[in-house]
Coordinates of C-alpha atoms in Angstrom, one line a residue:
X168 CA 15.5 -4.3 -18.3
X169 CA 12.1 -2.7 -18.7
X170 CA 10.2 -1.2 -15.8
X171 CA 6.6 -0.1 -15.9
X172 CA 6.1 3.0 -13.7
X173 CA 2.5 3.6 -12.5
X174 CA 1.8 7.2 -11.6
X175 CA -1.8 7.9 -10.7
X176 CA -3.9 6.6 -13.7
X177 CA -0.9 6.9 -16.1
X178 CA 1.6 4.2 -16.9
X179 CA 5.1 4.6 -18.4
X180 CA 7.7 2.2 -19.7
X181 CA 11.2 2.9 -18.5
X182 CA 14.2 1.1 -20.1
X183 CA 16.3 0.5 -17.1
X184 CA 16.6 -2.4 -14.6
X185 CA 14.5 -2.2 -11.4
X186 CA 17.8 -2.5 -9.4
X187 CA 19.2 0.7 -11.0
X188 CA 16.0 2.5 -10.4
X189 CA 15.9 1.3 -6.8
X190 CA 19.4 2.8 -6.2
X191 CA 18.3 6.2 -7.5
X192 CA 15.0 6.5 -5.4
X193 CA 14.8 7.8 -1.9
X194 CA 14.7 4.7 0.4
X195 CA 12.6 6.5 3.0
X196 CA 9.8 6.9 0.4
X197 CA 10.2 3.9 -2.0
X198 CA 10.9 0.3 -1.0
X199 CA 11.3 -2.9 -3.0
X200 CA 8.7 -5.4 -2.0
X201 CA 9.2 -8.1 -4.6
X202 CA 11.8 -8.9 -7.3
X203 CA 9.5 -7.2 -9.8
X204 CA 7.8 -4.5 -7.7
X205 CA 8.6 -1.4 -5.7
X206 CA 6.1 0.8 -3.8
X207 CA 5.8 4.4 -2.6
X208 CA 5.4 4.0 1.1
X209 CA 2.9 6.8 1.3
X210 CA 0.4 4.7 -0.7
X211 CA 0.4 1.5 1.5
X212 CA -3.0 1.3 3.1
X213 CA -2.8 -2.2 4.8
X214 CA -0.6 -5.3 5.1
X215 CA -2.3 -8.7 5.4
X216 CA -0.6 -12.0 6.3
X217 CA -1.0 -14.7 3.7
X218 CA 0.1 -18.3 3.4
X219 CA 3.8 -19.2 3.1
X220 CA 5.1 -16.4 5.3
X221 CA 4.3 -13.7 2.7
X222 CA 2.1 -10.6 3.0
X223 CA -0.4 -9.0 0.8
X224 CA 0.1 -5.2 0.4
X225 CA -3.1 -3.2 -0.2
X226 CA -2.5 0.2 -1.8
X227 CA -4.7 3.2 -1.3
X228 CA -5.9 2.9 -4.9
X229 CA -7.1 -0.7 -4.1
X230 CA -4.4 -2.5 -6.0
X231 CA -2.8 -5.6 -4.3
X232 CA 0.8 -6.6 -4.4
X233 CA 2.7 -9.4 -2.7
X234 CA 5.5 -8.7 -0.2
X235 CA 7.8 -11.7 -0.7
X236 CA 9.7 -13.2 2.2
X237 CA 13.0 -12.0 0.6
X238 CA 12.0 -8.3 0.8
X239 CA 10.2 -8.4 4.2
X240 CA 13.2 -6.7 5.8
X241 CA 12.5 -3.6 3.6
X242 CA 9.1 -3.2 5.4
X243 CA 10.3 -4.4 8.8
X244 CA 8.9 -1.4 10.7
X245 CA 5.4 -2.2 9.4
X246 CA 5.6 -5.9 10.3
X247 CA 6.7 -5.5 14.0

């Protein structure tokens, strides 16, 4: 029930489940991409297909995340 929130170069620990946070955020701006990760849609630079039907998300700051198959529906408009 701890979530690490990255805002720019700062990082904060939030004592709440990621599911509860997901319910409070605007779904047009924030999407769940993995059971342990959410992203701000404005910071997605690129999606790359990787093995196993998953995708790699490249953020504008150069960080990489995995878009798991379970959460691909959350980024469907980018995958089609």
